[in-house]
Amino acid sequence: MIPAERIAMSSVPRFTTRTDGSLDDAMVSAYRRDGFLILESFASDIDCEALRQRMAELVEEFDASRHRSVFSTKSRPQERDRYFLDSGEAIRFFFEEDAFDATGNLIVEKKLALNKVGHALHDLDPVFDRVSRLPRFARLAASLGLRKPLLLQSMYIFKQPFIGGEVDWHQDAAFLFTQPSTTLGFWLAIDDATQENGCMFALAGAHHGPLRRRFLREGESTRMETLNAAPWPDDHSVPLEAPRGSLIVLHGLLPHYSGANRSPRPRHAYTMHLIDGAAAYPADNWLQRHSLPLRGFE
Ligand code: FE2
């Protein structure tokens, strides 16, 4: 018997990536209607493995003990804020909660304790730079209407086996805001993403609604501002299951979340967020680049 969620899942439209990465009319209209697009076979197994392997090396090289003050539960909040706020132009490591004891020592193996790494992998690491700037990404961005695409941030997300936490409903434009709204997410599945290992869910079509919140930099700290207090929907969401190598395009205003991973399988993903350089980028966005100019696909 086919489980109920499998039947619902089959209604989520999926497309096979065209050779050059551009979108045909059916893909563009699905994206405009739903606010997301699942493009299967966007990245090759070789490129997915190159990212996984390079990330494993970066994790191996990262000495968490040198950053004990940041990760200790006794740390001053300012140190954590600074580590995060500077990460827009760096490669920084963010761990699952409870991965450290009170003095900042890891209590689980480093490679299984990470939540994500970000946010300038695409500019600072040669392997991530190469894959992030494959010509098909540039053609995809052009098909989606970005006139002057800029690669704003990148993240490698681990969603670890058994302990990978859920990510609550949000719109990516809350964190990366432009006027007008041009924020666009590219989410590349390094592993098969399923409901069992914590795939994303989205509220199809809700990108036509308003931005609900904004995450603001305020001096050396941050705060969340509510713009629209309507409750987040908890039904009518669709699972964005994606085989490895698939790219999920996410409109910046599309509400989405991802479940916890309680399965024995990892759910690695590589994400990039783009904006249009023609739009205004406010100085109170958390991510500011002072020493590393934003680049497009060139
Ligand atoms: Fe998101």
PDB file of C-alpha atoms and ligand atoms in Angstrom:
ATOM      1  CA  MET A   1       0.000   0.000   0.000  1.00  0.00           C
ATOM      2  CA  ILE A   2       1.242   3.503  -0.765  1.00  0.00           C
ATOM      3  CA  PRO A   3       1.434   5.638   2.390  1.00  0.00           C
ATOM      4  CA  ALA A   4      -0.757   8.740   2.375  1.00  0.00           C
ATOM      5  CA  GLU A   5       2.176  11.132   2.385  1.00  0.00           C
ATOM      6  CA  ARG A   6       3.567   9.459  -0.736  1.00  0.00           C
ATOM      7  CA  ILE A   7       0.339  10.129  -2.596  1.00  0.00           C
ATOM      8  CA  ALA A   8       0.418  13.788  -1.561  1.00  0.00           C
ATOM      9  CA  MET A   9       4.073  13.982  -2.543  1.00  0.00           C
ATOM     10  CA  SER A  10       3.423  12.758  -6.046  1.00  0.00           C
ATOM     11  CA  SER A  11       1.445  15.934  -6.699  1.00  0.00           C
ATOM     12  CA  VAL A  12       4.527  18.110  -6.196  1.00  0.00           C
ATOM     13  CA  PRO A  13       5.748  19.077  -9.650  1.00  0.00           C
ATOM     14  CA  ARG A  14       9.288  18.108 -10.585  1.00  0.00           C
ATOM     15  CA  PHE A  15      11.279  18.841 -13.670  1.00  0.00           C
ATOM     16  CA  THR A  16      14.338  17.440 -15.350  1.00  0.00           C
ATOM     17  CA  THR A  17      17.062  20.036 -15.714  1.00  0.00           C
ATOM     18  CA  ARG A  18      17.762  21.164 -19.272  1.00  0.00           C
ATOM     19  CA  THR A  19      21.344  20.738 -20.426  1.00  0.00           C
ATOM     20  CA  ASP A  20      22.248  24.410 -20.159  1.00  0.00           C
ATOM     21  CA  GLY A  21      20.336  25.018 -16.904  1.00  0.00           C
ATOM     22  CA  SER A  22      17.840  27.421 -18.454  1.00  0.00           C
ATOM     23  CA  LEU A  23      14.103  27.150 -17.778  1.00  0.00           C
ATOM     24  CA  ASP A  24      11.368  26.438 -20.283  1.00  0.00           C
ATOM     25  CA  ASP A  25       7.949  28.124 -20.142  1.00  0.00           C
ATOM     26  CA  ALA A  26       6.375  25.341 -18.052  1.00  0.00           C
ATOM     27  CA  MET A  27       9.119  25.640 -15.446  1.00  0.00           C
ATOM     28  CA  VAL A  28       8.833  29.420 -15.287  1.00  0.00           C
ATOM     29  CA  SER A  29       5.058  29.272 -14.832  1.00  0.00           C
ATOM     30  CA  ALA A  30       5.353  26.572 -12.147  1.00  0.00           C
ATOM     31  CA  TYR A  31       7.865  28.750 -10.299  1.00  0.00           C
ATOM     32  CA  ARG A  32       5.654  31.818 -10.568  1.00  0.00           C
ATOM     33  CA  ARG A  33       2.643  29.843  -9.341  1.00  0.00           C
ATOM     34  CA  ASP A  34       4.281  27.872  -6.515  1.00  0.00           C
ATOM     35  CA  GLY A  35       7.314  29.946  -5.488  1.00  0.00           C
ATOM     36  CA  PHE A  36       9.545  26.889  -5.776  1.00  0.00           C
ATOM     37  CA  LEU A  37      10.912  24.644  -8.463  1.00  0.00           C
ATOM     38  CA  ILE A  38      12.474  21.198  -8.148  1.00  0.00           C
ATOM     39  CA  LEU A  39      15.021  20.577 -10.896  1.00  0.00           C
ATOM     40  CA  GLU A  40      16.247  16.999 -10.860  1.00  0.00           C
ATOM     41  CA  SER A  41      19.769  16.074 -12.017  1.00  0.00           C
ATOM     42  CA  PHE A  42      20.968  19.673 -11.828  1.00  0.00           C
ATOM     43  CA  ALA A  43      24.379  18.760 -10.413  1.00  0.00           C
ATOM     44  CA  SER A  44      26.429  15.694 -11.284  1.00  0.00           C
ATOM     45  CA  ASP A  45      27.375  13.032  -8.747  1.00  0.00           C
ATOM     46  CA  ILE A  46      30.984  14.131  -9.270  1.00  0.00           C
ATOM     47  CA  ASP A  47      30.224  17.715  -8.263  1.00  0.00           C
ATOM     48  CA  CYS A  48      28.091  16.642  -5.284  1.00  0.00           C
ATOM     49  CA  GLU A  49      30.921  14.414  -4.067  1.00  0.00           C
ATOM     50  CA  ALA A  50      33.484  17.175  -4.652  1.00  0.00           C
ATOM     51  CA  LEU A  51      31.515  19.444  -2.300  1.00  0.00           C
ATOM     52  CA  ARG A  52      31.031  16.711   0.298  1.00  0.00           C
ATOM     53  CA  GLN A  53      34.721  15.787   0.198  1.00  0.00           C
ATOM     54  CA  ARG A  54      35.931  19.379   0.381  1.00  0.00           C
ATOM     55  CA  MET A  55      33.622  20.070   3.312  1.00  0.00           C
ATOM     56  CA  ALA A  56      34.968  17.001   5.096  1.00  0.00           C
ATOM     57  CA  GLU A  57      38.472  18.455   4.672  1.00  0.00           C
ATOM     58  CA  LEU A  58      37.431  21.888   5.946  1.00  0.00           C
ATOM     59  CA  VAL A  59      35.812  20.275   8.991  1.00  0.00           C
ATOM     60  CA  GLU A  60      38.929  18.190   9.600  1.00  0.00           C
ATOM     61  CA  GLU A  61      41.121  21.294   9.456  1.00  0.00           C
ATOM     62  CA  PHE A  62      38.853  23.292  11.773  1.00  0.00           C
ATOM     63  CA  ASP A  63      40.155  23.366  15.336  1.00  0.00           C
ATOM     64  CA  ALA A  64      37.094  23.874  17.517  1.00  0.00           C
ATOM     65  CA  SER A  65      39.244  24.120  20.642  1.00  0.00           C
ATOM     66  CA  ARG A  66      40.741  27.383  19.360  1.00  0.00           C
ATOM     67  CA  HIS A  67      37.252  28.873  19.412  1.00  0.00           C
ATOM     68  CA  ARG A  68      36.273  27.535  22.807  1.00  0.00           C
ATOM     69  CA  SER A  69      35.129  30.918  24.033  1.00  0.00           C
ATOM     70  CA  VAL A  70      32.576  31.133  21.220  1.00  0.00           C
ATOM     71  CA  PHE A  71      31.072  27.730  21.763  1.00  0.00           C
ATOM     72  CA  SER A  72      31.151  27.523  25.543  1.00  0.00           C
ATOM     73  CA  THR A  73      27.755  27.896  27.189  1.00  0.00           C
ATOM     74  CA  LYS A  74      29.513  30.278  29.569  1.00  0.00           C
ATOM     75  CA  SER A  75      30.592  32.488  26.679  1.00  0.00           C
ATOM     76  CA  ARG A  76      29.521  36.073  26.548  1.00  0.00           C
ATOM     77  CA  PRO A  77      26.746  36.544  23.984  1.00  0.00           C
ATOM     78  CA  GLN A  78      28.857  39.230  22.297  1.00  0.00           C
ATOM     79  CA  GLU A  79      31.460  36.647  21.288  1.00  0.00           C
ATOM     80  CA  ARG A  80      28.855  34.443  19.662  1.00  0.00           C
ATOM     81  CA  ASP A  81      27.290  37.464  17.953  1.00  0.00           C
ATOM     82  CA  ARG A  82      30.642  38.595  16.601  1.00  0.00           C
ATOM     83  CA  TYR A  83      31.500  35.113  15.289  1.00  0.00           C
ATOM     84  CA  PHE A  84      28.162  35.025  13.467  1.00  0.00           C
ATOM     85  CA  LEU A  85      28.059  38.651  12.283  1.00  0.00           C
ATOM     86  CA  ASP A  86      31.494  38.394  10.686  1.00  0.00           C
ATOM     87  CA  SER A  87      30.643  35.150   8.906  1.00  0.00           C
ATOM     88  CA  GLY A  88      29.254  36.893   5.814  1.00  0.00           C
ATOM     89  CA  GLU A  89      32.800  37.253   4.574  1.00  0.00           C
ATOM     90  CA  ALA A  90      34.328  34.187   6.191  1.00  0.00           C
ATOM     91  CA  ILE A  91      33.989  30.428   6.524  1.00  0.00           C
ATOM     92  CA  ARG A  92      32.579  29.805   9.987  1.00  0.00           C
ATOM     93  CA  PHE A  93      31.384  26.643  11.710  1.00  0.00           C
ATOM     94  CA  PHE A  94      28.056  26.442  13.542  1.00  0.00           C
ATOM     95  CA  PHE A  95      27.277  23.482  15.754  1.00  0.00           C
ATOM     96  CA  GLU A  96      24.114  21.737  16.859  1.00  0.00           C
ATOM     97  CA  GLU A  97      22.947  22.912  20.250  1.00  0.00           C
ATOM     98  CA  ASP A  98      24.225  20.765  23.101  1.00  0.00           C
ATOM     99  CA  ALA A  99      27.281  19.661  21.122  1.00  0.00           C
ATOM    100  CA  PHE A 100      29.565  21.191  23.790  1.00  0.00           C
ATOM    101  CA  ASP A 101      29.932  20.920  27.522  1.00  0.00           C
ATOM    102  CA  ALA A 102      29.921  24.034  29.701  1.00  0.00           C
ATOM    103  CA  THR A 103      33.608  24.725  29.144  1.00  0.00           C
ATOM    104  CA  GLY A 104      33.404  24.553  25.369  1.00  0.00           C
ATOM    105  CA  ASN A 105      34.656  21.020  24.801  1.00  0.00           C
ATOM    106  CA  LEU A 106      32.918  18.944  22.150  1.00  0.00           C
ATOM    107  CA  ILE A 107      30.980  16.031  23.602  1.00  0.00           C
ATOM    108  CA  VAL A 108      30.386  14.330  20.264  1.00  0.00           C
ATOM    109  CA  GLU A 109      32.622  13.781  17.258  1.00  0.00           C
ATOM    110  CA  LYS A 110      33.220  17.103  15.475  1.00  0.00           C
ATOM    111  CA  LYS A 111      32.073  15.946  12.060  1.00  0.00           C
ATOM    112  CA  LEU A 112      28.773  14.727  13.510  1.00  0.00           C
ATOM    113  CA  ALA A 113      28.174  17.799  15.699  1.00  0.00           C
ATOM    114  CA  LEU A 114      27.980  20.498  13.031  1.00  0.00           C
ATOM    115  CA  ASN A 115      24.748  22.177  12.014  1.00  0.00           C
ATOM    116  CA  LYS A 116      26.154  24.265   9.156  1.00  0.00           C
ATOM    117  CA  VAL A 117      29.170  26.055   7.712  1.00  0.00           C
ATOM    118  CA  GLY A 118      28.865  29.503   6.115  1.00  0.00           C
ATOM    119  CA  HIS A 119      28.587  32.068   4.681  1.00  0.00           C
ATOM    120  CA  ALA A 120      31.238  32.872   2.050  1.00  0.00           C
ATOM    121  CA  LEU A 121      32.271  29.388   0.924  1.00  0.00           C
ATOM    122  CA  HIS A 122      31.469  30.370  -2.662  1.00  0.00           C
ATOM    123  CA  ASP A 123      34.047  33.181  -2.606  1.00  0.00           C
ATOM    124  CA  LEU A 124      36.747  31.830  -0.314  1.00  0.00           C
ATOM    125  CA  ASP A 125      37.088  28.151  -1.158  1.00  0.00           C
ATOM    126  CA  PRO A 126      38.204  27.105  -4.667  1.00  0.00           C
ATOM    127  CA  VAL A 127      36.045  23.966  -4.838  1.00  0.00           C
ATOM    128  CA  PHE A 128      32.887  25.713  -3.685  1.00  0.00           C
ATOM    129  CA  ASP A 129      33.712  28.669  -5.951  1.00  0.00           C
ATOM    130  CA  ARG A 130      33.963  26.372  -8.980  1.00  0.00           C
ATOM    131  CA  VAL A 131      30.707  24.524  -8.394  1.00  0.00           C
ATOM    132  CA  SER A 132      28.822  27.677  -7.366  1.00  0.00           C
ATOM    133  CA  ARG A 133      29.776  29.319 -10.631  1.00  0.00           C
ATOM    134  CA  LEU A 134      28.966  26.503 -13.027  1.00  0.00           C
ATOM    135  CA  PRO A 135      27.479  28.128 -16.166  1.00  0.00           C
ATOM    136  CA  ARG A 136      24.141  26.402 -15.599  1.00  0.00           C
ATOM    137  CA  PHE A 137      23.643  28.354 -12.361  1.00  0.00           C
ATOM    138  CA  ALA A 138      24.172  31.599 -14.261  1.00  0.00           C
ATOM    139  CA  ARG A 139      21.682  30.584 -16.953  1.00  0.00           C
ATOM    140  CA  LEU A 140      19.157  29.557 -14.326  1.00  0.00           C
ATOM    141  CA  ALA A 141      19.478  32.916 -12.557  1.00  0.00           C
ATOM    142  CA  ALA A 142      18.996  34.694 -15.891  1.00  0.00           C
ATOM    143  CA  SER A 143      15.903  32.568 -16.622  1.00  0.00           C
ATOM    144  CA  LEU A 144      14.508  33.651 -13.247  1.00  0.00           C
ATOM    145  CA  GLY A 145      14.877  37.314 -14.180  1.00  0.00           C
ATOM    146  CA  LEU A 146      17.927  38.421 -12.208  1.00  0.00           C
ATOM    147  CA  ARG A 147      19.537  41.169 -14.278  1.00  0.00           C
ATOM    148  CA  LYS A 148      22.673  41.546 -12.184  1.00  0.00           C
ATOM    149  CA  PRO A 149      22.926  38.383 -10.066  1.00  0.00           C
ATOM    150  CA  LEU A 150      25.139  38.595  -6.998  1.00  0.00           C
ATOM    151  CA  LEU A 151      26.058  35.548  -4.915  1.00  0.00           C
ATOM    152  CA  LEU A 152      25.318  36.865  -1.440  1.00  0.00           C
ATOM    153  CA  GLN A 153      25.763  33.871   0.831  1.00  0.00           C
ATOM    154  CA  SER A 154      26.433  30.147   0.826  1.00  0.00           C
ATOM    155  CA  MET A 155      25.904  27.470   3.449  1.00  0.00           C
ATOM    156  CA  TYR A 156      26.711  23.805   3.747  1.00  0.00           C
ATOM    157  CA  ILE A 157      23.946  22.277   5.867  1.00  0.00           C
ATOM    158  CA  PHE A 158      24.489  18.886   7.520  1.00  0.00           C
ATOM    159  CA  LYS A 159      21.122  17.883   9.051  1.00  0.00           C
ATOM    160  CA  GLN A 160      22.974  15.162  10.905  1.00  0.00           C
ATOM    161  CA  PRO A 161      21.628  11.622  11.428  1.00  0.00           C
ATOM    162  CA  PHE A 162      19.492  11.289  14.587  1.00  0.00           C
ATOM    163  CA  ILE A 163      20.205  14.802  15.936  1.00  0.00           C
ATOM    164  CA  GLY A 164      19.641  17.156  12.967  1.00  0.00           C
ATOM    165  CA  GLY A 165      17.251  19.761  14.340  1.00  0.00           C
ATOM    166  CA  GLU A 166      14.179  21.169  12.635  1.00  0.00           C
ATOM    167  CA  VAL A 167      14.189  24.665  11.141  1.00  0.00           C
ATOM    168  CA  ASP A 168      10.980  26.546  11.847  1.00  0.00           C
ATOM    169  CA  TRP A 169       8.763  28.333   9.301  1.00  0.00           C
ATOM    170  CA  HIS A 170      10.503  31.324   7.783  1.00  0.00           C
ATOM    171  CA  GLN A 171      11.001  33.305   4.604  1.00  0.00           C
ATOM    172  CA  ASP A 172      14.598  33.673   3.459  1.00  0.00           C
ATOM    173  CA  ALA A 173      13.955  37.332   2.601  1.00  0.00           C
ATOM    174  CA  ALA A 174      13.554  37.918   6.357  1.00  0.00           C
ATOM    175  CA  PHE A 175      17.290  37.342   6.692  1.00  0.00           C
ATOM    176  CA  LEU A 176      18.465  38.704   3.342  1.00  0.00           C
ATOM    177  CA  PHE A 177      16.270  41.622   2.404  1.00  0.00           C
ATOM    178  CA  THR A 178      16.346  43.799  -0.702  1.00  0.00           C
ATOM    179  CA  GLN A 179      14.076  46.502  -2.041  1.00  0.00           C
ATOM    180  CA  PRO A 180      12.368  45.483  -4.226  1.00  0.00           C
ATOM    181  CA  SER A 181      12.400  41.855  -3.093  1.00  0.00           C
ATOM    182  CA  THR A 182      14.840  39.892  -5.266  1.00  0.00           C
ATOM    183  CA  THR A 183      16.194  37.257  -2.851  1.00  0.00           C
ATOM    184  CA  LEU A 184      16.456  33.849  -4.462  1.00  0.00           C
ATOM    185  CA  GLY A 185      17.570  30.581  -2.897  1.00  0.00           C
ATOM    186  CA  PHE A 186      19.320  27.693  -4.646  1.00  0.00           C
ATOM    187  CA  TRP A 187      19.242  24.523  -2.529  1.00  0.00           C
ATOM    188  CA  LEU A 188      21.330  21.644  -3.837  1.00  0.00           C
ATOM    189  CA  ALA A 189      20.689  18.153  -2.458  1.00  0.00           C
ATOM    190  CA  ILE A 190      24.018  16.453  -1.696  1.00  0.00           C
ATOM    191  CA  ASP A 191      22.075  13.485  -0.275  1.00  0.00           C
ATOM    192  CA  ASP A 192      18.581  12.319  -1.140  1.00  0.00           C
ATOM    193  CA  ALA A 193      16.255  14.565   0.883  1.00  0.00           C
ATOM    194  CA  THR A 194      13.098  12.782   2.023  1.00  0.00           C
ATOM    195  CA  GLN A 195      10.482  13.206   4.730  1.00  0.00           C
ATOM    196  CA  GLU A 196      12.375  10.629   6.780  1.00  0.00           C
ATOM    197  CA  ASN A 197      15.640  12.599   6.913  1.00  0.00           C
ATOM    198  CA  GLY A 198      14.261  16.111   7.201  1.00  0.00           C
ATOM    199  CA  CYS A 199      13.446  17.507   3.763  1.00  0.00           C
ATOM    200  CA  MET A 200      12.011  20.993   3.399  1.00  0.00           C
ATOM    201  CA  PHE A 201       8.290  21.689   3.297  1.00  0.00           C
ATOM    202  CA  ALA A 202       6.824  24.774   1.646  1.00  0.00           C
ATOM    203  CA  LEU A 203       3.509  26.545   1.403  1.00  0.00           C
ATOM    204  CA  ALA A 204       2.999  26.504  -2.338  1.00  0.00           C
ATOM    205  CA  GLY A 205       1.931  29.869  -3.716  1.00  0.00           C
ATOM    206  CA  ALA A 206       2.360  31.768  -0.443  1.00  0.00           C
ATOM    207  CA  HIS A 207       5.265  33.782  -1.856  1.00  0.00           C
ATOM    208  CA  HIS A 208       2.538  36.094  -3.172  1.00  0.00           C
ATOM    209  CA  GLY A 209       1.886  37.099   0.457  1.00  0.00           C
ATOM    210  CA  PRO A 210       3.755  39.640   2.575  1.00  0.00           C
ATOM    211  CA  LEU A 211       7.100  39.417   4.312  1.00  0.00           C
ATOM    212  CA  ARG A 212       6.297  38.448   7.911  1.00  0.00           C
ATOM    213  CA  ARG A 213       9.509  39.255   9.732  1.00  0.00           C
ATOM    214  CA  ARG A 214      12.915  40.848   9.344  1.00  0.00           C
ATOM    215  CA  PHE A 215      16.126  39.811  11.051  1.00  0.00           C
ATOM    216  CA  LEU A 216      18.074  42.994  11.717  1.00  0.00           C
ATOM    217  CA  ARG A 217      21.648  43.851  12.607  1.00  0.00           C
ATOM    218  CA  GLU A 218      21.639  46.346  15.424  1.00  0.00           C
ATOM    219  CA  GLY A 219      25.126  47.505  16.279  1.00  0.00           C
ATOM    220  CA  GLU A 220      27.038  44.447  17.444  1.00  0.00           C
ATOM    221  CA  SER A 221      23.907  42.373  17.915  1.00  0.00           C
ATOM    222  CA  THR A 222      20.771  41.257  16.077  1.00  0.00           C
ATOM    223  CA  ARG A 223      17.044  41.192  16.629  1.00  0.00           C
ATOM    224  CA  MET A 224      13.942  39.865  14.881  1.00  0.00           C
ATOM    225  CA  GLU A 225      11.261  42.370  13.953  1.00  0.00           C
ATOM    226  CA  THR A 226       7.686  41.234  13.309  1.00  0.00           C
ATOM    227  CA  LEU A 227       6.059  42.916  10.328  1.00  0.00           C
ATOM    228  CA  ASN A 228       2.941  40.751  10.131  1.00  0.00           C
ATOM    229  CA  ALA A 229       1.829  38.718  13.144  1.00  0.00           C
ATOM    230  CA  ALA A 230      -0.512  36.298  11.312  1.00  0.00           C
ATOM    231  CA  PRO A 231       0.276  32.757  12.542  1.00  0.00           C
ATOM    232  CA  TRP A 232       2.388  30.512  10.370  1.00  0.00           C
ATOM    233  CA  PRO A 233       0.327  27.898   8.600  1.00  0.00           C
ATOM    234  CA  ASP A 234       0.648  24.362   9.870  1.00  0.00           C
ATOM    235  CA  ASP A 235      -1.220  22.593   7.110  1.00  0.00           C
ATOM    236  CA  HIS A 236      -1.375  22.647   3.316  1.00  0.00           C
ATOM    237  CA  SER A 237       2.399  22.422   3.182  1.00  0.00           C
ATOM    238  CA  VAL A 238       4.013  20.257   0.529  1.00  0.00           C
ATOM    239  CA  PRO A 239       7.161  18.173   1.031  1.00  0.00           C
ATOM    240  CA  LEU A 240      10.047  19.185  -1.220  1.00  0.00           C
ATOM    241  CA  GLU A 241      11.588  15.751  -1.512  1.00  0.00           C
ATOM    242  CA  ALA A 242      14.579  15.820  -3.791  1.00  0.00           C
ATOM    243  CA  PRO A 243      16.942  13.128  -5.035  1.00  0.00           C
ATOM    244  CA  ARG A 244      20.653  13.840  -4.701  1.00  0.00           C
ATOM    245  CA  GLY A 245      21.843  16.277  -7.360  1.00  0.00           C
ATOM    246  CA  SER A 246      18.479  18.044  -7.473  1.00  0.00           C
ATOM    247  CA  LEU A 247      18.331  21.799  -7.181  1.00  0.00           C
ATOM    248  CA  ILE A 248      15.391  23.390  -5.399  1.00  0.00           C
ATOM    249  CA  VAL A 249      14.817  27.015  -6.342  1.00  0.00           C
ATOM    250  CA  LEU A 250      13.126  28.974  -3.554  1.00  0.00           C
ATOM    251  CA  HIS A 251      11.524  32.392  -3.915  1.00  0.00           C
ATOM    252  CA  GLY A 252      12.725  34.647  -1.091  1.00  0.00           C
ATOM    253  CA  LEU A 253       9.169  35.214   0.156  1.00  0.00           C
ATOM    254  CA  LEU A 254       8.129  31.540   0.121  1.00  0.00           C
ATOM    255  CA  PRO A 255       7.365  30.249   3.646  1.00  0.00           C
ATOM    256  CA  HIS A 256       9.216  26.985   4.269  1.00  0.00           C
ATOM    257  CA  TYR A 257      10.567  24.849   7.079  1.00  0.00           C
ATOM    258  CA  SER A 258      12.395  21.568   7.459  1.00  0.00           C
ATOM    259  CA  GLY A 259      11.743  18.745   9.846  1.00  0.00           C
ATOM    260  CA  ALA A 260      14.187  17.098  12.216  1.00  0.00           C
ATOM    261  CA  ASN A 261      16.310  14.213  11.029  1.00  0.00           C
ATOM    262  CA  ARG A 262      15.730  11.234  13.308  1.00  0.00           C
ATOM    263  CA  SER A 263      16.865   8.758  10.656  1.00  0.00           C
ATOM    264  CA  PRO A 264      20.296   7.103  10.497  1.00  0.00           C
ATOM    265  CA  ARG A 265      20.997   8.862   7.186  1.00  0.00           C
ATOM    266  CA  PRO A 266      22.543  12.338   6.761  1.00  0.00           C
ATOM    267  CA  ARG A 267      20.816  15.002   4.712  1.00  0.00           C
ATOM    268  CA  HIS A 268      23.612  17.229   3.466  1.00  0.00           C
ATOM    269  CA  ALA A 269      22.737  20.194   1.275  1.00  0.00           C
ATOM    270  CA  TYR A 270      24.577  23.154  -0.220  1.00  0.00           C
ATOM    271  CA  THR A 271      22.656  26.391  -0.478  1.00  0.00           C
ATOM    272  CA  MET A 272      23.314  29.720  -2.124  1.00  0.00           C
ATOM    273  CA  HIS A 273      21.321  32.910  -1.914  1.00  0.00           C
ATOM    274  CA  LEU A 274      21.352  35.425  -4.712  1.00  0.00           C
ATOM    275  CA  ILE A 275      20.143  38.984  -4.988  1.00  0.00           C
ATOM    276  CA  ASP A 276      19.868  41.385  -7.880  1.00  0.00           C
ATOM    277  CA  GLY A 277      22.567  44.023  -7.769  1.00  0.00           C
ATOM    278  CA  ALA A 278      20.030  46.512  -9.148  1.00  0.00           C
ATOM    279  CA  ALA A 279      18.014  46.322  -5.893  1.00  0.00           C
ATOM    280  CA  ALA A 280      18.781  48.254  -2.714  1.00  0.00           C
ATOM    281  CA  TYR A 281      20.562  46.254  -0.005  1.00  0.00           C
ATOM    282  CA  PRO A 282      19.905  47.819   3.433  1.00  0.00           C
ATOM    283  CA  ALA A 283      22.694  48.477   5.923  1.00  0.00           C
ATOM    284  CA  ASP A 284      20.638  46.792   8.673  1.00  0.00           C
ATOM    285  CA  ASN A 285      20.707  43.358   7.007  1.00  0.00           C
ATOM    286  CA  TRP A 286      22.769  41.087   9.263  1.00  0.00           C
ATOM    287  CA  LEU A 287      25.078  40.104   6.404  1.00  0.00           C
ATOM    288  CA  GLN A 288      27.400  42.952   5.481  1.00  0.00           C
ATOM    289  CA  ARG A 289      30.471  42.595   3.300  1.00  0.00           C
ATOM    290  CA  HIS A 290      33.141  45.104   4.226  1.00  0.00           C
ATOM    291  CA  SER A 291      36.345  43.624   2.840  1.00  0.00           C
ATOM    292  CA  LEU A 292      35.098  41.142   0.253  1.00  0.00           C
ATOM    293  CA  PRO A 293      33.090  42.664  -2.599  1.00  0.00           C
ATOM    294  CA  LEU A 294      30.081  40.684  -3.802  1.00  0.00           C
ATOM    295  CA  ARG A 295      30.533  38.870  -7.084  1.00  0.00           C
ATOM    296  CA  GLY A 296      28.214  37.372  -9.634  1.00  0.00           C
ATOM    297  CA  PHE A 297      28.925  34.308 -11.743  1.00  0.00           C
ATOM    298  CA  GLU A 298      31.941  35.757 -13.531  1.00  0.00           C
TER     299      GLU A 298
HETATM  300 FE   FE2 B   1      15.368  28.950   4.411  1.00  0.00          FE
END
